[in-house]
Amino acid sequence: MPGNHGRIDLEALNPPQRQAVTFGSGPLVVFAGAGSGKTRVITYRVAFLAQEMLEASRGILAVTFTNKAAREMRERLLHLLPDSHRVVVGTFHSVSARLLRAFAPQLGMPRDFVIYDDADQRSMLQRVVRELGLDERRFEIRSLAASINRAKQEALLPDEVEVGDFYSEIVQKVYRSYQSHLQRAGAMDFGDLIFRLVHLLEGDEVLRQELSHRFQFLLVDEFQDTNRVQYRLLRDLCSSHRNLCVVGDDDQSIYRWRGADRENILQFRREFPDAAVIKLEQNYRSTQRILRGAHAVIEHNRSREPKRLWTENEEGDPLVVLPCRDERDEARLIVSSIREMSAGGHALSDVAILYRVHAQSRVLEEALRAQNLPYRIVGGTRFYDRSEIKDLLAYLRLVHNSEDDVALLRIINVPTRGIGKTTLEKIMRSAAERGGGVWQGLVGLQEYEPSLRKAAREKVEHFVELIASLRKAYSAGLGLGELGQRILDATSYVESLRREDSAEADARIQNLQEFIASLHDFEREHPEEGLGNFLEWVSLESDARAVETQDSLTLMTVHAAKGLEFPVVIVAGMEESLFPYFTSEGIIDEEELEEERRLAYVAFTRARERLMLTYAETRRLFGFMKVSTPSRFLRDLPEGDTYWVSWQRNPSPSSRPQVLGRQPSGFDGRTRCSEDETQGSYIDWSEGQEEGVFRLGARVRHPRFGEGKIQAIDPGTPPRVTVSFPQWGTKQIVASYLQPA
């Protein structure tokens, strides 16, 4: 807080923070570790520069990535700097829009140009595709939009787009026409806001110098998340003075999939070789054990700035590693652990459950709803509310009931099959005049709408045939899971998403695969019930959502958790191929693996007091069941700071965990589900197995872990043995997975 004379209190800062705040003119890199007071440093530095160094008639520009971060920075500055009219704080897009409106005529644009959102962009691209006579099924609108957006992130004009095949030629052609349409409409999309400003500045030396002089100091938060065009903008805006301060943490660079370029840090060091470097390594958030665990994972990355977080906080509880039988066991154990923590004094809002992919939320949500635990999903949508899930549900509803007009209208052109708005309006009007539903209008198309063009009629007839064939197949005994898969295959829904070639599309595909798994699960658990029962169950699941009160759990992907913190963090699914995540082709290179480590580092450092990590020995995800191995990140954890839970059978209906290492406070381990809840998760010990094969000290072989030695035997159901493996340590394994060595 400022003192009596309006000066900021530098004594509130530690020495490196103070050094960063009071640094004078010239380029500056601040490596700000997780929980190191980064926002405080940025706001204090802005206030210090405004009070001590800012020349008359010049200003300060502070840029961040989100409106939330910008609001927080402004609010803090109001307390530190009452007279802040010469300080501009905003996101890259808001700052660019503000500057562009001042110079729009130089681009041939009105000052009040319209900004198109994603939906507007897709609508315009659809128009362009039709004007060019392209097949919308072959050239998906979303895929074209993604390609154009990537080009703008690289600051590439249409004629600069690399052309190597027929598709890229089409992209270039569409991009060129799309930009012409935007120009005529007096509009810009989000990508244009930065892209066109950069080209304006780099094509006009006088203007570049003018704007560079306007802002005497530039500061950018989360610099590790900038893409190429954002970096060029920063460089242009400081071209006359070089007073650029970049703040970030290369260990938290996790957005490569959406254009973030870690090379920007290296490029900055090359272009500003005299830049001062300050490291903020004191953490104010987490316990010492949590920080040691996070560092043990991230230190394996080679391409990082050497740094190590430390704290004066207490040692804290050990990290808890909780093995689970399968994903349902995992969900139940997490819920039970949360209930224990709640009984021990933690509010539900203290707890965040993080997962690597969106699809993991399904089973977790079902377990939470079963126990009436309120929750909210940050940065995403509840599983059955996701658009792709609603689409597939609409197909199932239409198979179940052809008179379901809402479902029909939702998916008649999803994925795109060329049935336009005009065609639909004609059909609906004819159906209404005859007192029938939309389906009847489709079936009686020849009779009711003879004037409809042949091409339009054929597309409608193809859709009717599709639904009729699905209904016939289900009536003939096709299972629910098979029905769902047939819908995806027959509509080419997944293929249409793959053509988008984006991380968002990949996540939607995974959600669809997980939905197919939910159909199989329902069949297996309710063999006497059918499609109508499943649709009813989903409706009840959707409607039975717990009210999101202030005291509710938080669920989110690790990506969405960036910048947040919680007293308790549970990271689910710490398994090879899930976290670190392997695509179907596997991890391609070391760079991708390093990003996964950074993602784990971000996940761990969200926790203030307690960190629990779970993994399943078998997992059904995306419709596939497989035996899992614990994540390599778990093997990195410091032995003295980690508490592995082992399971031991009791004569009672419930089992109780046997803990290895010091037990965390408030964790009594009463988290094992009853036997009847978990029966069938594992293969039983083969009846013909020779006696004495699984005896103490015997050598056995596991398909993943290799050869090991039996340390303990649990003759429960199913039998489990504790085996010591030279390369993997001690594991408790279902006996049927082992063979004599």
PDB file of C-alpha atoms in Angstrom, residues 384-654:
ATOM      1  CA  TYR A 384     -23.872 -34.428 -20.920  1.00  0.00           C
ATOM      2  CA  ASP A 385     -24.222 -30.721 -21.751  1.00  0.00           C
ATOM      3  CA  ARG A 386     -21.341 -30.663 -24.240  1.00  0.00           C
ATOM      4  CA  SER A 387     -22.477 -29.876 -27.771  1.00  0.00           C
ATOM      5  CA  GLU A 388     -21.110 -33.034 -29.394  1.00  0.00           C
ATOM      6  CA  ILE A 389     -22.754 -35.179 -26.704  1.00  0.00           C
ATOM      7  CA  LYS A 390     -26.059 -33.389 -27.224  1.00  0.00           C
ATOM      8  CA  ASP A 391     -25.720 -34.040 -30.958  1.00  0.00           C
ATOM      9  CA  LEU A 392     -25.277 -37.776 -30.488  1.00  0.00           C
ATOM     10  CA  LEU A 393     -28.071 -37.829 -27.916  1.00  0.00           C
ATOM     11  CA  ALA A 394     -30.315 -36.107 -30.471  1.00  0.00           C
ATOM     12  CA  TYR A 395     -29.617 -38.899 -32.970  1.00  0.00           C
ATOM     13  CA  LEU A 396     -30.492 -41.483 -30.313  1.00  0.00           C
ATOM     14  CA  ARG A 397     -33.666 -39.599 -29.388  1.00  0.00           C
ATOM     15  CA  LEU A 398     -34.690 -39.540 -33.046  1.00  0.00           C
ATOM     16  CA  VAL A 399     -34.087 -43.274 -33.373  1.00  0.00           C
ATOM     17  CA  HIS A 400     -36.231 -43.759 -30.293  1.00  0.00           C
ATOM     18  CA  ASN A 401     -38.954 -41.330 -31.364  1.00  0.00           C
ATOM     19  CA  SER A 402     -39.160 -39.960 -34.894  1.00  0.00           C
ATOM     20  CA  GLU A 403     -41.638 -37.284 -33.762  1.00  0.00           C
ATOM     21  CA  ASP A 404     -39.021 -35.575 -31.588  1.00  0.00           C
ATOM     22  CA  ASP A 405     -38.842 -32.342 -33.606  1.00  0.00           C
ATOM     23  CA  VAL A 406     -36.300 -30.689 -31.289  1.00  0.00           C
ATOM     24  CA  ALA A 407     -33.850 -33.534 -31.743  1.00  0.00           C
ATOM     25  CA  LEU A 408     -34.492 -33.691 -35.493  1.00  0.00           C
ATOM     26  CA  LEU A 409     -33.912 -29.994 -36.075  1.00  0.00           C
ATOM     27  CA  ARG A 410     -30.720 -30.095 -34.021  1.00  0.00           C
ATOM     28  CA  ILE A 411     -28.988 -32.725 -36.145  1.00  0.00           C
ATOM     29  CA  ILE A 412     -30.599 -32.698 -39.574  1.00  0.00           C
ATOM     30  CA  ASN A 413     -27.560 -30.789 -40.828  1.00  0.00           C
ATOM     31  CA  VAL A 414     -24.993 -32.014 -38.281  1.00  0.00           C
ATOM     32  CA  PRO A 415     -22.443 -32.815 -39.539  1.00  0.00           C
ATOM     33  CA  THR A 416     -23.014 -30.611 -42.580  1.00  0.00           C
ATOM     34  CA  ARG A 417     -24.921 -32.502 -45.258  1.00  0.00           C
ATOM     35  CA  GLY A 418     -26.139 -29.540 -47.305  1.00  0.00           C
ATOM     36  CA  ILE A 419     -29.707 -29.247 -46.016  1.00  0.00           C
ATOM     37  CA  GLY A 420     -30.120 -25.493 -45.904  1.00  0.00           C
ATOM     38  CA  LYS A 421     -32.358 -23.177 -43.913  1.00  0.00           C
ATOM     39  CA  THR A 422     -34.642 -22.509 -46.895  1.00  0.00           C
ATOM     40  CA  THR A 423     -35.261 -26.229 -47.466  1.00  0.00           C
ATOM     41  CA  LEU A 424     -36.085 -26.741 -43.799  1.00  0.00           C
ATOM     42  CA  GLU A 425     -38.454 -23.792 -43.700  1.00  0.00           C
ATOM     43  CA  LYS A 426     -40.394 -25.175 -46.667  1.00  0.00           C
ATOM     44  CA  ILE A 427     -40.658 -28.599 -45.064  1.00  0.00           C
ATOM     45  CA  MET A 428     -41.729 -27.201 -41.692  1.00  0.00           C
ATOM     46  CA  ARG A 429     -44.309 -24.960 -43.316  1.00  0.00           C
ATOM     47  CA  SER A 430     -45.800 -27.842 -45.313  1.00  0.00           C
ATOM     48  CA  ALA A 431     -45.843 -30.089 -42.249  1.00  0.00           C
ATOM     49  CA  ALA A 432     -47.561 -27.402 -40.167  1.00  0.00           C
ATOM     50  CA  GLU A 433     -50.233 -26.856 -42.816  1.00  0.00           C
ATOM     51  CA  ARG A 434     -51.042 -30.573 -42.677  1.00  0.00           C
ATOM     52  CA  GLY A 435     -50.958 -30.752 -38.909  1.00  0.00           C
ATOM     53  CA  GLY A 436     -48.009 -33.120 -38.841  1.00  0.00           C
ATOM     54  CA  GLY A 437     -44.525 -33.029 -37.401  1.00  0.00           C
ATOM     55  CA  VAL A 438     -41.273 -32.306 -39.185  1.00  0.00           C
ATOM     56  CA  TRP A 439     -40.500 -35.999 -39.667  1.00  0.00           C
ATOM     57  CA  GLN A 440     -43.751 -36.515 -41.516  1.00  0.00           C
ATOM     58  CA  GLY A 441     -42.823 -33.577 -43.688  1.00  0.00           C
ATOM     59  CA  LEU A 442     -39.519 -35.225 -44.507  1.00  0.00           C
ATOM     60  CA  VAL A 443     -41.071 -38.598 -45.268  1.00  0.00           C
ATOM     61  CA  GLY A 444     -43.792 -37.067 -47.461  1.00  0.00           C
ATOM     62  CA  LEU A 445     -41.433 -34.687 -49.210  1.00  0.00           C
ATOM     63  CA  GLN A 446     -42.314 -35.824 -52.724  1.00  0.00           C
ATOM     64  CA  GLU A 447     -45.998 -35.293 -52.090  1.00  0.00           C
ATOM     65  CA  TYR A 448     -45.865 -32.122 -50.002  1.00  0.00           C
ATOM     66  CA  GLU A 449     -43.022 -30.221 -51.677  1.00  0.00           C
ATOM     67  CA  PRO A 450     -42.793 -31.269 -55.328  1.00  0.00           C
ATOM     68  CA  SER A 451     -41.207 -27.898 -56.165  1.00  0.00           C
ATOM     69  CA  LEU A 452     -38.117 -28.637 -54.078  1.00  0.00           C
ATOM     70  CA  ARG A 453     -34.938 -28.833 -56.127  1.00  0.00           C
ATOM     71  CA  LYS A 454     -33.683 -32.336 -56.920  1.00  0.00           C
ATOM     72  CA  ALA A 455     -30.367 -31.860 -55.104  1.00  0.00           C
ATOM     73  CA  ALA A 456     -32.121 -30.681 -51.935  1.00  0.00           C
ATOM     74  CA  ARG A 457     -34.652 -33.505 -52.118  1.00  0.00           C
ATOM     75  CA  GLU A 458     -31.930 -36.143 -52.471  1.00  0.00           C
ATOM     76  CA  LYS A 459     -30.102 -34.820 -49.384  1.00  0.00           C
ATOM     77  CA  VAL A 460     -33.281 -34.954 -47.314  1.00  0.00           C
ATOM     78  CA  GLU A 461     -34.111 -38.449 -48.573  1.00  0.00           C
ATOM     79  CA  HIS A 462     -30.609 -39.618 -47.661  1.00  0.00           C
ATOM     80  CA  PHE A 463     -31.131 -38.324 -44.102  1.00  0.00           C
ATOM     81  CA  VAL A 464     -34.496 -40.094 -43.817  1.00  0.00           C
ATOM     82  CA  GLU A 465     -32.919 -43.337 -45.038  1.00  0.00           C
ATOM     83  CA  LEU A 466     -30.123 -42.949 -42.482  1.00  0.00           C
ATOM     84  CA  ILE A 467     -32.512 -42.611 -39.532  1.00  0.00           C
ATOM     85  CA  ALA A 468     -34.743 -45.409 -40.831  1.00  0.00           C
ATOM     86  CA  SER A 469     -31.765 -47.769 -41.174  1.00  0.00           C
ATOM     87  CA  LEU A 470     -30.611 -46.964 -37.640  1.00  0.00           C
ATOM     88  CA  ARG A 471     -34.081 -47.570 -36.260  1.00  0.00           C
ATOM     89  CA  LYS A 472     -34.304 -50.880 -38.125  1.00  0.00           C
ATOM     90  CA  ALA A 473     -30.895 -52.017 -36.866  1.00  0.00           C
ATOM     91  CA  TYR A 474     -31.811 -51.212 -33.262  1.00  0.00           C
ATOM     92  CA  SER A 475     -35.126 -53.041 -33.576  1.00  0.00           C
ATOM     93  CA  ALA A 476     -33.226 -56.062 -34.896  1.00  0.00           C
ATOM     94  CA  GLY A 477     -31.190 -56.262 -31.684  1.00  0.00           C
ATOM     95  CA  LEU A 478     -28.265 -53.894 -32.163  1.00  0.00           C
ATOM     96  CA  GLY A 479     -26.825 -52.994 -28.742  1.00  0.00           C
ATOM     97  CA  LEU A 480     -26.731 -49.434 -27.410  1.00  0.00           C
ATOM     98  CA  GLY A 481     -22.967 -49.111 -27.677  1.00  0.00           C
ATOM     99  CA  GLU A 482     -23.000 -50.502 -31.208  1.00  0.00           C
ATOM    100  CA  LEU A 483     -25.879 -48.180 -32.105  1.00  0.00           C
ATOM    101  CA  GLY A 484     -23.941 -45.145 -30.910  1.00  0.00           C
ATOM    102  CA  GLN A 485     -20.864 -46.226 -32.859  1.00  0.00           C
ATOM    103  CA  ARG A 486     -22.926 -46.861 -35.987  1.00  0.00           C
ATOM    104  CA  ILE A 487     -24.316 -43.331 -35.791  1.00  0.00           C
ATOM    105  CA  LEU A 488     -20.789 -41.913 -35.643  1.00  0.00           C
ATOM    106  CA  ASP A 489     -19.673 -44.098 -38.542  1.00  0.00           C
ATOM    107  CA  ALA A 490     -22.719 -43.453 -40.727  1.00  0.00           C
ATOM    108  CA  THR A 491     -22.611 -39.680 -40.240  1.00  0.00           C
ATOM    109  CA  SER A 492     -18.794 -39.340 -40.459  1.00  0.00           C
ATOM    110  CA  TYR A 493     -19.079 -37.135 -37.366  1.00  0.00           C
ATOM    111  CA  VAL A 494     -15.619 -38.053 -36.060  1.00  0.00           C
ATOM    112  CA  GLU A 495     -14.032 -37.637 -39.491  1.00  0.00           C
ATOM    113  CA  SER A 496     -15.518 -34.137 -39.751  1.00  0.00           C
ATOM    114  CA  LEU A 497     -13.897 -33.237 -36.423  1.00  0.00           C
ATOM    115  CA  ARG A 498     -10.548 -34.717 -37.430  1.00  0.00           C
ATOM    116  CA  ARG A 499     -10.494 -32.457 -40.469  1.00  0.00           C
ATOM    117  CA  GLU A 500     -10.526 -29.460 -38.135  1.00  0.00           C
ATOM    118  CA  ASP A 501      -7.055 -30.481 -36.967  1.00  0.00           C
ATOM    119  CA  SER A 502      -7.255 -28.703 -33.621  1.00  0.00           C
ATOM    120  CA  ALA A 503      -6.890 -29.539 -29.944  1.00  0.00           C
ATOM    121  CA  GLU A 504     -10.530 -28.583 -29.375  1.00  0.00           C
ATOM    122  CA  ALA A 505     -11.652 -31.041 -32.039  1.00  0.00           C
ATOM    123  CA  ASP A 506      -9.496 -33.782 -30.498  1.00  0.00           C
ATOM    124  CA  ALA A 507     -11.156 -33.173 -27.128  1.00  0.00           C
ATOM    125  CA  ARG A 508     -14.605 -33.426 -28.742  1.00  0.00           C
ATOM    126  CA  ILE A 509     -13.641 -36.730 -30.357  1.00  0.00           C
ATOM    127  CA  GLN A 510     -12.511 -38.043 -26.974  1.00  0.00           C
ATOM    128  CA  ASN A 511     -15.818 -36.968 -25.444  1.00  0.00           C
ATOM    129  CA  LEU A 512     -17.729 -38.854 -28.138  1.00  0.00           C
ATOM    130  CA  GLN A 513     -15.638 -41.963 -27.520  1.00  0.00           C
ATOM    131  CA  GLU A 514     -16.312 -41.631 -23.808  1.00  0.00           C
ATOM    132  CA  PHE A 515     -20.046 -41.303 -24.521  1.00  0.00           C
ATOM    133  CA  ILE A 516     -19.942 -44.575 -26.473  1.00  0.00           C
ATOM    134  CA  ALA A 517     -18.284 -46.075 -23.397  1.00  0.00           C
ATOM    135  CA  SER A 518     -21.165 -44.786 -21.255  1.00  0.00           C
ATOM    136  CA  LEU A 519     -23.608 -46.613 -23.563  1.00  0.00           C
ATOM    137  CA  HIS A 520     -21.655 -49.856 -23.108  1.00  0.00           C
ATOM    138  CA  ASP A 521     -21.538 -49.268 -19.338  1.00  0.00           C
ATOM    139  CA  PHE A 522     -25.308 -48.788 -19.214  1.00  0.00           C
ATOM    140  CA  GLU A 523     -25.852 -51.982 -21.208  1.00  0.00           C
ATOM    141  CA  ARG A 524     -23.565 -53.939 -18.925  1.00  0.00           C
ATOM    142  CA  GLU A 525     -25.115 -52.593 -15.715  1.00  0.00           C
ATOM    143  CA  HIS A 526     -28.754 -52.658 -16.927  1.00  0.00           C
ATOM    144  CA  PRO A 527     -28.995 -55.596 -19.365  1.00  0.00           C
ATOM    145  CA  GLU A 528     -32.807 -55.635 -19.260  1.00  0.00           C
ATOM    146  CA  GLU A 529     -33.235 -51.987 -20.159  1.00  0.00           C
ATOM    147  CA  GLY A 530     -33.115 -50.312 -23.552  1.00  0.00           C
ATOM    148  CA  LEU A 531     -32.669 -47.017 -25.371  1.00  0.00           C
ATOM    149  CA  GLY A 532     -35.669 -45.338 -23.767  1.00  0.00           C
ATOM    150  CA  ASN A 533     -34.356 -46.178 -20.304  1.00  0.00           C
ATOM    151  CA  PHE A 534     -30.922 -44.801 -21.167  1.00  0.00           C
ATOM    152  CA  LEU A 535     -32.363 -41.537 -22.483  1.00  0.00           C
ATOM    153  CA  GLU A 536     -34.449 -41.207 -19.329  1.00  0.00           C
ATOM    154  CA  TRP A 537     -31.358 -41.848 -17.181  1.00  0.00           C
ATOM    155  CA  VAL A 538     -29.380 -39.153 -19.033  1.00  0.00           C
ATOM    156  CA  SER A 539     -32.222 -36.665 -18.621  1.00  0.00           C
ATOM    157  CA  LEU A 540     -32.338 -37.325 -14.901  1.00  0.00           C
ATOM    158  CA  GLU A 541     -28.556 -37.078 -14.700  1.00  0.00           C
ATOM    159  CA  SER A 542     -28.680 -33.705 -16.427  1.00  0.00           C
ATOM    160  CA  ASP A 543     -31.529 -32.396 -14.305  1.00  0.00           C
ATOM    161  CA  ALA A 544     -30.198 -33.729 -11.016  1.00  0.00           C
ATOM    162  CA  ARG A 545     -27.277 -31.347 -11.031  1.00  0.00           C
ATOM    163  CA  ALA A 546     -26.428 -30.121  -7.604  1.00  0.00           C
ATOM    164  CA  VAL A 547     -26.959 -26.415  -7.049  1.00  0.00           C
ATOM    165  CA  GLU A 548     -23.647 -24.609  -7.413  1.00  0.00           C
ATOM    166  CA  THR A 549     -23.343 -23.039  -4.038  1.00  0.00           C
ATOM    167  CA  GLN A 550     -20.336 -21.160  -2.745  1.00  0.00           C
ATOM    168  CA  ASP A 551     -19.254 -24.369  -1.041  1.00  0.00           C
ATOM    169  CA  SER A 552     -18.863 -26.637  -4.030  1.00  0.00           C
ATOM    170  CA  LEU A 553     -16.052 -28.715  -5.467  1.00  0.00           C
ATOM    171  CA  THR A 554     -14.176 -27.568  -8.538  1.00  0.00           C
ATOM    172  CA  LEU A 555     -13.527 -29.857 -11.515  1.00  0.00           C
ATOM    173  CA  MET A 556     -11.352 -28.836 -14.436  1.00  0.00           C
ATOM    174  CA  THR A 557      -8.604 -29.856 -16.804  1.00  0.00           C
ATOM    175  CA  VAL A 558      -5.062 -29.006 -15.812  1.00  0.00           C
ATOM    176  CA  HIS A 559      -4.955 -26.472 -18.649  1.00  0.00           C
ATOM    177  CA  ALA A 560      -7.948 -24.652 -17.168  1.00  0.00           C
ATOM    178  CA  ALA A 561      -6.312 -24.608 -13.712  1.00  0.00           C
ATOM    179  CA  LYS A 562      -3.446 -22.375 -14.831  1.00  0.00           C
ATOM    180  CA  GLY A 563      -3.338 -19.273 -12.632  1.00  0.00           C
ATOM    181  CA  LEU A 564      -5.591 -20.752  -9.926  1.00  0.00           C
ATOM    182  CA  GLU A 565      -4.803 -22.211  -6.502  1.00  0.00           C
ATOM    183  CA  PHE A 566      -6.593 -24.348  -3.916  1.00  0.00           C
ATOM    184  CA  PRO A 567      -5.826 -25.679  -0.432  1.00  0.00           C
ATOM    185  CA  VAL A 568      -6.343 -29.240  -1.707  1.00  0.00           C
ATOM    186  CA  VAL A 569      -5.669 -30.520  -5.215  1.00  0.00           C
ATOM    187  CA  ILE A 570      -6.462 -34.029  -6.448  1.00  0.00           C
ATOM    188  CA  VAL A 571      -4.963 -34.989  -9.804  1.00  0.00           C
ATOM    189  CA  ALA A 572      -6.787 -37.983 -11.278  1.00  0.00           C
ATOM    190  CA  GLY A 573      -5.456 -40.348 -13.923  1.00  0.00           C
ATOM    191  CA  MET A 574      -1.697 -40.255 -13.293  1.00  0.00           C
ATOM    192  CA  GLU A 575      -0.962 -43.033 -15.783  1.00  0.00           C
ATOM    193  CA  GLU A 576       1.275 -43.519 -18.766  1.00  0.00           C
ATOM    194  CA  SER A 577      -0.485 -42.533 -21.992  1.00  0.00           C
ATOM    195  CA  LEU A 578      -2.952 -40.382 -20.030  1.00  0.00           C
ATOM    196  CA  PHE A 579      -0.610 -38.137 -18.047  1.00  0.00           C
ATOM    197  CA  PRO A 580       1.762 -37.816 -19.820  1.00  0.00           C
ATOM    198  CA  TYR A 581      -0.779 -37.957 -22.602  1.00  0.00           C
ATOM    199  CA  PHE A 582       0.067 -40.009 -25.681  1.00  0.00           C
ATOM    200  CA  THR A 583      -1.946 -39.656 -28.838  1.00  0.00           C
ATOM    201  CA  SER A 584      -2.814 -42.828 -30.715  1.00  0.00           C
ATOM    202  CA  GLU A 585       0.508 -42.400 -32.519  1.00  0.00           C
ATOM    203  CA  GLY A 586       2.372 -41.959 -29.240  1.00  0.00           C
ATOM    204  CA  ILE A 587       4.491 -39.050 -28.107  1.00  0.00           C
ATOM    205  CA  ILE A 588       6.330 -37.833 -31.159  1.00  0.00           C
ATOM    206  CA  ASP A 589       9.310 -36.087 -29.670  1.00  0.00           C
ATOM    207  CA  GLU A 590      11.021 -34.909 -26.508  1.00  0.00           C
ATOM    208  CA  GLU A 591       9.448 -31.470 -26.889  1.00  0.00           C
ATOM    209  CA  GLU A 592       5.963 -32.903 -26.404  1.00  0.00           C
ATOM    210  CA  LEU A 593       7.100 -34.865 -23.355  1.00  0.00           C
ATOM    211  CA  GLU A 594       8.633 -31.722 -21.887  1.00  0.00           C
ATOM    212  CA  GLU A 595       5.318 -29.913 -22.312  1.00  0.00           C
ATOM    213  CA  GLU A 596       3.608 -32.763 -20.439  1.00  0.00           C
ATOM    214  CA  ARG A 597       6.117 -32.314 -17.601  1.00  0.00           C
ATOM    215  CA  ARG A 598       5.359 -28.612 -17.533  1.00  0.00           C
ATOM    216  CA  LEU A 599       1.678 -29.485 -17.363  1.00  0.00           C
ATOM    217  CA  ALA A 600       2.308 -31.775 -14.374  1.00  0.00           C
ATOM    218  CA  TYR A 601       4.340 -28.994 -12.766  1.00  0.00           C
ATOM    219  CA  VAL A 602       1.405 -26.608 -13.187  1.00  0.00           C
ATOM    220  CA  ALA A 603      -0.989 -29.193 -11.715  1.00  0.00           C
ATOM    221  CA  PHE A 604       1.177 -29.819  -8.628  1.00  0.00           C
ATOM    222  CA  THR A 605       1.792 -26.135  -7.920  1.00  0.00           C
ATOM    223  CA  ARG A 606      -1.931 -25.332  -7.812  1.00  0.00           C
ATOM    224  CA  ALA A 607      -1.984 -26.957  -4.344  1.00  0.00           C
ATOM    225  CA  ARG A 608      -1.352 -24.908  -1.219  1.00  0.00           C
ATOM    226  CA  GLU A 609      -1.582 -27.530   1.530  1.00  0.00           C
ATOM    227  CA  ARG A 610      -2.313 -31.015   0.217  1.00  0.00           C
ATOM    228  CA  LEU A 611      -1.731 -32.848  -3.039  1.00  0.00           C
ATOM    229  CA  MET A 612      -3.267 -36.236  -3.860  1.00  0.00           C
ATOM    230  CA  LEU A 613      -2.391 -38.128  -7.039  1.00  0.00           C
ATOM    231  CA  THR A 614      -4.448 -41.109  -8.215  1.00  0.00           C
ATOM    232  CA  TYR A 615      -3.936 -43.750 -10.855  1.00  0.00           C
ATOM    233  CA  ALA A 616      -5.993 -46.714 -12.013  1.00  0.00           C
ATOM    234  CA  GLU A 617      -4.509 -50.134 -12.705  1.00  0.00           C
ATOM    235  CA  THR A 618      -7.074 -50.630 -15.454  1.00  0.00           C
ATOM    236  CA  ARG A 619      -9.022 -47.874 -17.152  1.00  0.00           C
ATOM    237  CA  ARG A 620     -11.810 -47.725 -19.675  1.00  0.00           C
ATOM    238  CA  LEU A 621     -11.474 -44.421 -21.495  1.00  0.00           C
ATOM    239  CA  PHE A 622     -12.576 -43.349 -24.957  1.00  0.00           C
ATOM    240  CA  GLY A 623     -14.314 -46.725 -25.210  1.00  0.00           C
ATOM    241  CA  PHE A 624     -11.182 -48.832 -24.678  1.00  0.00           C
ATOM    242  CA  MET A 625     -10.178 -50.907 -21.662  1.00  0.00           C
ATOM    243  CA  LYS A 626      -6.492 -51.293 -20.974  1.00  0.00           C
ATOM    244  CA  VAL A 627      -4.084 -52.203 -18.228  1.00  0.00           C
ATOM    245  CA  SER A 628      -2.299 -49.045 -17.109  1.00  0.00           C
ATOM    246  CA  THR A 629       1.097 -48.334 -15.663  1.00  0.00           C
ATOM    247  CA  PRO A 630       1.707 -45.528 -13.192  1.00  0.00           C
ATOM    248  CA  SER A 631       2.863 -42.280 -14.718  1.00  0.00           C
ATOM    249  CA  ARG A 632       6.611 -41.730 -14.965  1.00  0.00           C
ATOM    250  CA  PHE A 633       5.947 -38.496 -13.084  1.00  0.00           C
ATOM    251  CA  LEU A 634       5.022 -40.543 -10.010  1.00  0.00           C
ATOM    252  CA  ARG A 635       8.386 -42.309 -10.189  1.00  0.00           C
ATOM    253  CA  ASP A 636      10.061 -38.890 -10.070  1.00  0.00           C
ATOM    254  CA  LEU A 637       8.539 -37.962  -6.702  1.00  0.00           C
ATOM    255  CA  PRO A 638      10.974 -37.738  -3.755  1.00  0.00           C
ATOM    256  CA  GLU A 639      10.686 -40.885  -1.654  1.00  0.00           C
ATOM    257  CA  GLY A 640      10.800 -39.055   1.676  1.00  0.00           C
ATOM    258  CA  ASP A 641       7.989 -36.695   0.665  1.00  0.00           C
ATOM    259  CA  THR A 642       5.609 -39.234  -0.814  1.00  0.00           C
ATOM    260  CA  TYR A 643       3.036 -41.375   0.889  1.00  0.00           C
ATOM    261  CA  TRP A 644       1.978 -44.408  -1.176  1.00  0.00           C
ATOM    262  CA  VAL A 645      -1.279 -46.047  -0.166  1.00  0.00           C
ATOM    263  CA  SER A 646      -1.368 -49.846  -0.213  1.00  0.00           C
ATOM    264  CA  TRP A 647      -4.530 -51.947   0.231  1.00  0.00           C
ATOM    265  CA  GLN A 648      -4.992 -54.691   2.784  1.00  0.00           C
ATOM    266  CA  ARG A 649      -8.102 -56.864   3.136  1.00  0.00           C
ATOM    267  CA  ASN A 650      -9.965 -57.100   6.401  1.00  0.00           C
ATOM    268  CA  PRO A 651     -12.583 -59.667   7.428  1.00  0.00           C
ATOM    269  CA  SER A 652     -15.091 -56.825   7.465  1.00  0.00           C
ATOM    270  CA  PRO A 653     -17.087 -55.896   4.350  1.00  0.00           C
ATOM    271  CA  SER A 654     -14.781 -52.956   3.786  1.00  0.00           C
TER     272      SER A 654
END
